[in-house]
Amino acid sequence: MADSWATETPSDVAADFAVGSDLHLELSRTGGVRASLMSALRDAVRSGRLAPGTRLPSSRTLATDLGIARNTVADAYAELVAEGWLTARQGSGTRVAERAVAPETRIEPPTPVRRPPPRPAPAPTPVYDLMPGSPDVSSFPRAAWLTAARKAITHAPNDAFGYGTHVAGRPELRRALADYLARARGVRAAPERILICSGLSEGLRLVGEVLGDTARLPGATPGADLVAVESFGLDIHRDLLTGCGLRTVAVGFDEHGPRTEELASTGARAALMTPAHQFPFGVSLPPDRRAATVKWAVETGGVLLEDDYDGEFRYDGQRVGAVQGLDPEHVVYMGTVSKSLSPALRLGWLVLPERLFAAVAELKRRPGSQTSGLDQLTLAEFITSGAYDRHVRGMRQRYQRRRDQLVAALAERAPHVKVSGIAAGLHAVLELPPGTEQSVINGAAWQGLALEGLRRYRLGAGTGGDAAPRDDVIGDALVVGYGTPPDHAYAGALDALCRALP
């Protein structure tokens, strides 16, 4: 029998090299080699480490790996086939039998079963999603991105495939961004002032750490650990700042956005704002308040952290540039492709004042802080080829149509509900009658629609404030992410929304 197992055709050998399977076995030093091999194989099958159908190495390969005779392996395989542990077919190799012996289990005495308390019925799984903060990920330009990736990798220098020595990011992407941001967003920056990061959250954390470290230095300016934030916004950004040892204080809000005249009275030396398209209210910071913010930063030696939220998506033809263009030395400009392309790419950038660049870049030297160099090269090619501009322009038209459809549906079926904010971005705020916000959200859930209310984004006084800020804004409202669902689901989402409105 051993002869038939030891004789393999050229096709069997070729197949084995193609599979290239490795098998870890520990042979006992007691007893014969064949018996030890059979015992180790049985244990591997019995424990489930070798699942049914798993192909084993050829007798030649396993004998070489274990340093034993090939006939010994062939004999062991043959006997395990006879016992039903393995199967062997010409051209298919040796595999673990489908009806292999089940893993051994120990018989334990029965123990009393403690039944958990009954759980409440789960909420219905949403069929439609109008939660804000996400683009239509089904519209990711897969073919164009693949084309850019193929070209970028083909022409990439050898160092792009190493661990990475470009702490601030690949120079190809920094040059591409310097050109694009100057042209499309009015940002004033040389490539040497741009730092690539893994999304806006990492960028904000890096800047927060530098501000926190500076505030803890001997002789630091009073208020250096205090950051002014908008009284409505994302709590994750505020939490990132407090996690860096900073305190936050909220400034008041009205129909024009944050009350920038309150910045001086906060005592803060930094401020986090979304001037292009405030989240969640969707207003654009007026020119006089933009100028006032820069004036405050210059007079106090402070810095504005500008989150260019939805800056590329404005639909009324009145696009404004970034505040950074007014004074690059007192503004940290923060951008990302999370809304324009996909949050899965985890690519963002900081345009930093000279006084902060070295300290922030030093933090990127930490292990695990690098951003994928190949993704950076792909984005650089995507931008310089014009594909990014084409994609943003196409998505701008798509999101504008969705906003127009939302406004039209409300005008027809819920004319008492007003859409506030400018025609921009991926979300809109719907003003509701007083006291109805939570009931509408609950009703939408039973319609299979995921919604978010305005109250969710009220930040309060902050960790460094003495009292809640004065806000002259609407009360109950919905924050509707019309950019979130794919095209085929949008009509159904609008219908569910209109049915849930009071």
JSON list of C-alpha atoms in Angstrom, two decimals, residues 272-346:
[
{"chain": "A", "resi": 272, "resn": "LEU", "atom": "CA", "xyz": [-12.73, 75.75, 16.62]},
{"chain": "A", "resi": 273, "resn": "MET", "atom": "CA", "xyz": [-15.25, 76.80, 13.96]},
{"chain": "A", "resi": 274, "resn": "THR", "atom": "CA", "xyz": [-16.91, 75.63, 10.72]},
{"chain": "A", "resi": 275, "resn": "PRO", "atom": "CA", "xyz": [-17.13, 78.94, 8.80]},
{"chain": "A", "resi": 276, "resn": "ALA", "atom": "CA", "xyz": [-18.00, 77.63, 5.31]},
{"chain": "A", "resi": 277, "resn": "HIS", "atom": "CA", "xyz": [-21.08, 75.61, 6.32]},
{"chain": "A", "resi": 278, "resn": "GLN", "atom": "CA", "xyz": [-21.73, 75.43, 10.04]},
{"chain": "A", "resi": 279, "resn": "PHE", "atom": "CA", "xyz": [-22.76, 72.06, 11.39]},
{"chain": "A", "resi": 280, "resn": "PRO", "atom": "CA", "xyz": [-25.57, 71.53, 12.19]},
{"chain": "A", "resi": 281, "resn": "PHE", "atom": "CA", "xyz": [-27.31, 74.87, 11.40]},
{"chain": "A", "resi": 282, "resn": "GLY", "atom": "CA", "xyz": [-25.95, 75.13, 7.87]},
{"chain": "A", "resi": 283, "resn": "VAL", "atom": "CA", "xyz": [-25.17, 78.86, 7.89]},
{"chain": "A", "resi": 284, "resn": "SER", "atom": "CA", "xyz": [-22.07, 80.50, 6.45]},
{"chain": "A", "resi": 285, "resn": "LEU", "atom": "CA", "xyz": [-20.11, 82.84, 8.69]},
{"chain": "A", "resi": 286, "resn": "PRO", "atom": "CA", "xyz": [-20.70, 86.41, 7.38]},
{"chain": "A", "resi": 287, "resn": "PRO", "atom": "CA", "xyz": [-17.70, 88.45, 6.16]},
{"chain": "A", "resi": 288, "resn": "ASP", "atom": "CA", "xyz": [-17.73, 90.81, 9.17]},
{"chain": "A", "resi": 289, "resn": "ARG", "atom": "CA", "xyz": [-17.58, 87.90, 11.61]},
{"chain": "A", "resi": 290, "resn": "ARG", "atom": "CA", "xyz": [-14.87, 86.17, 9.61]},
{"chain": "A", "resi": 291, "resn": "ALA", "atom": "CA", "xyz": [-12.80, 89.35, 9.80]},
{"chain": "A", "resi": 292, "resn": "ALA", "atom": "CA", "xyz": [-13.58, 89.75, 13.51]},
{"chain": "A", "resi": 293, "resn": "THR", "atom": "CA", "xyz": [-12.38, 86.20, 14.22]},
{"chain": "A", "resi": 294, "resn": "VAL", "atom": "CA", "xyz": [-9.06, 86.80, 12.49]},
{"chain": "A", "resi": 295, "resn": "LYS", "atom": "CA", "xyz": [-8.70, 90.14, 14.29]},
{"chain": "A", "resi": 296, "resn": "TRP", "atom": "CA", "xyz": [-9.25, 88.38, 17.64]},
{"chain": "A", "resi": 297, "resn": "ALA", "atom": "CA", "xyz": [-6.60, 85.77, 16.80]},
{"chain": "A", "resi": 298, "resn": "VAL", "atom": "CA", "xyz": [-4.05, 88.42, 15.81]},
{"chain": "A", "resi": 299, "resn": "GLU", "atom": "CA", "xyz": [-4.65, 90.59, 18.88]},
{"chain": "A", "resi": 300, "resn": "THR", "atom": "CA", "xyz": [-4.47, 87.69, 21.36]},
{"chain": "A", "resi": 301, "resn": "GLY", "atom": "CA", "xyz": [-1.76, 85.68, 19.63]},
{"chain": "A", "resi": 302, "resn": "GLY", "atom": "CA", "xyz": [-4.33, 82.93, 19.29]},
{"chain": "A", "resi": 303, "resn": "VAL", "atom": "CA", "xyz": [-5.27, 80.60, 16.47]},
{"chain": "A", "resi": 304, "resn": "LEU", "atom": "CA", "xyz": [-8.46, 79.68, 14.63]},
{"chain": "A", "resi": 305, "resn": "LEU", "atom": "CA", "xyz": [-8.96, 75.97, 13.91]},
{"chain": "A", "resi": 306, "resn": "GLU", "atom": "CA", "xyz": [-10.94, 76.11, 10.67]},
{"chain": "A", "resi": 307, "resn": "ASP", "atom": "CA", "xyz": [-12.88, 72.94, 9.86]},
{"chain": "A", "resi": 308, "resn": "ASP", "atom": "CA", "xyz": [-13.77, 73.46, 6.18]},
{"chain": "A", "resi": 309, "resn": "TYR", "atom": "CA", "xyz": [-16.92, 71.37, 6.59]},
{"chain": "A", "resi": 310, "resn": "ASP", "atom": "CA", "xyz": [-18.74, 70.84, 3.25]},
{"chain": "A", "resi": 311, "resn": "GLY", "atom": "CA", "xyz": [-16.71, 73.73, 1.80]},
{"chain": "A", "resi": 312, "resn": "GLU", "atom": "CA", "xyz": [-16.80, 72.23, -1.71]},
{"chain": "A", "resi": 313, "resn": "PHE", "atom": "CA", "xyz": [-20.58, 71.79, -1.80]},
{"chain": "A", "resi": 314, "resn": "ARG", "atom": "CA", "xyz": [-22.47, 75.04, -2.22]},
{"chain": "A", "resi": 315, "resn": "TYR", "atom": "CA", "xyz": [-25.36, 75.28, -4.65]},
{"chain": "A", "resi": 316, "resn": "ASP", "atom": "CA", "xyz": [-26.40, 78.95, -4.80]},
{"chain": "A", "resi": 317, "resn": "GLY", "atom": "CA", "xyz": [-23.38, 80.16, -6.77]},
{"chain": "A", "resi": 318, "resn": "GLN", "atom": "CA", "xyz": [-22.07, 82.22, -3.82]},
{"chain": "A", "resi": 319, "resn": "ARG", "atom": "CA", "xyz": [-19.15, 80.05, -2.76]},
{"chain": "A", "resi": 320, "resn": "VAL", "atom": "CA", "xyz": [-16.74, 81.72, -0.38]},
{"chain": "A", "resi": 321, "resn": "GLY", "atom": "CA", "xyz": [-13.12, 80.89, 0.24]},
{"chain": "A", "resi": 322, "resn": "ALA", "atom": "CA", "xyz": [-11.51, 79.67, 3.42]},
{"chain": "A", "resi": 323, "resn": "VAL", "atom": "CA", "xyz": [-10.87, 82.05, 6.31]},
{"chain": "A", "resi": 324, "resn": "GLN", "atom": "CA", "xyz": [-7.26, 80.86, 6.20]},
{"chain": "A", "resi": 325, "resn": "GLY", "atom": "CA", "xyz": [-6.69, 83.06, 3.16]},
{"chain": "A", "resi": 326, "resn": "LEU", "atom": "CA", "xyz": [-7.13, 86.16, 5.34]},
{"chain": "A", "resi": 327, "resn": "ASP", "atom": "CA", "xyz": [-4.21, 85.33, 7.66]},
{"chain": "A", "resi": 328, "resn": "PRO", "atom": "CA", "xyz": [-2.35, 82.02, 7.20]},
{"chain": "A", "resi": 329, "resn": "GLU", "atom": "CA", "xyz": [-0.24, 82.58, 10.32]},
{"chain": "A", "resi": 330, "resn": "HIS", "atom": "CA", "xyz": [-3.24, 82.62, 12.66]},
{"chain": "A", "resi": 331, "resn": "VAL", "atom": "CA", "xyz": [-5.41, 79.92, 11.11]},
{"chain": "A", "resi": 332, "resn": "VAL", "atom": "CA", "xyz": [-5.04, 76.12, 11.02]},
{"chain": "A", "resi": 333, "resn": "TYR", "atom": "CA", "xyz": [-6.96, 74.95, 7.97]},
{"chain": "A", "resi": 334, "resn": "MET", "atom": "CA", "xyz": [-8.35, 71.39, 8.25]},
{"chain": "A", "resi": 335, "resn": "GLY", "atom": "CA", "xyz": [-9.71, 69.42, 5.30]},
{"chain": "A", "resi": 336, "resn": "THR", "atom": "CA", "xyz": [-10.59, 65.84, 4.39]},
{"chain": "A", "resi": 337, "resn": "VAL", "atom": "CA", "xyz": [-12.00, 63.66, 1.60]},
{"chain": "A", "resi": 338, "resn": "SER", "atom": "CA", "xyz": [-14.52, 62.03, 3.96]},
{"chain": "A", "resi": 339, "resn": "LYS", "atom": "CA", "xyz": [-17.46, 63.92, 2.43]},
{"chain": "A", "resi": 340, "resn": "SER", "atom": "CA", "xyz": [-16.16, 64.47, -1.11]},
{"chain": "A", "resi": 341, "resn": "LEU", "atom": "CA", "xyz": [-14.95, 60.89, -1.68]},
{"chain": "A", "resi": 342, "resn": "SER", "atom": "CA", "xyz": [-15.30, 58.44, 1.20]},
{"chain": "A", "resi": 343, "resn": "PRO", "atom": "CA", "xyz": [-14.63, 58.33, 4.96]},
{"chain": "A", "resi": 344, "resn": "ALA", "atom": "CA", "xyz": [-13.10, 54.88, 4.45]},
{"chain": "A", "resi": 345, "resn": "LEU", "atom": "CA", "xyz": [-10.01, 56.43, 2.83]},
{"chain": "A", "resi": 346, "resn": "ARG", "atom": "CA", "xyz": [-9.00, 58.07, 6.14]}
]
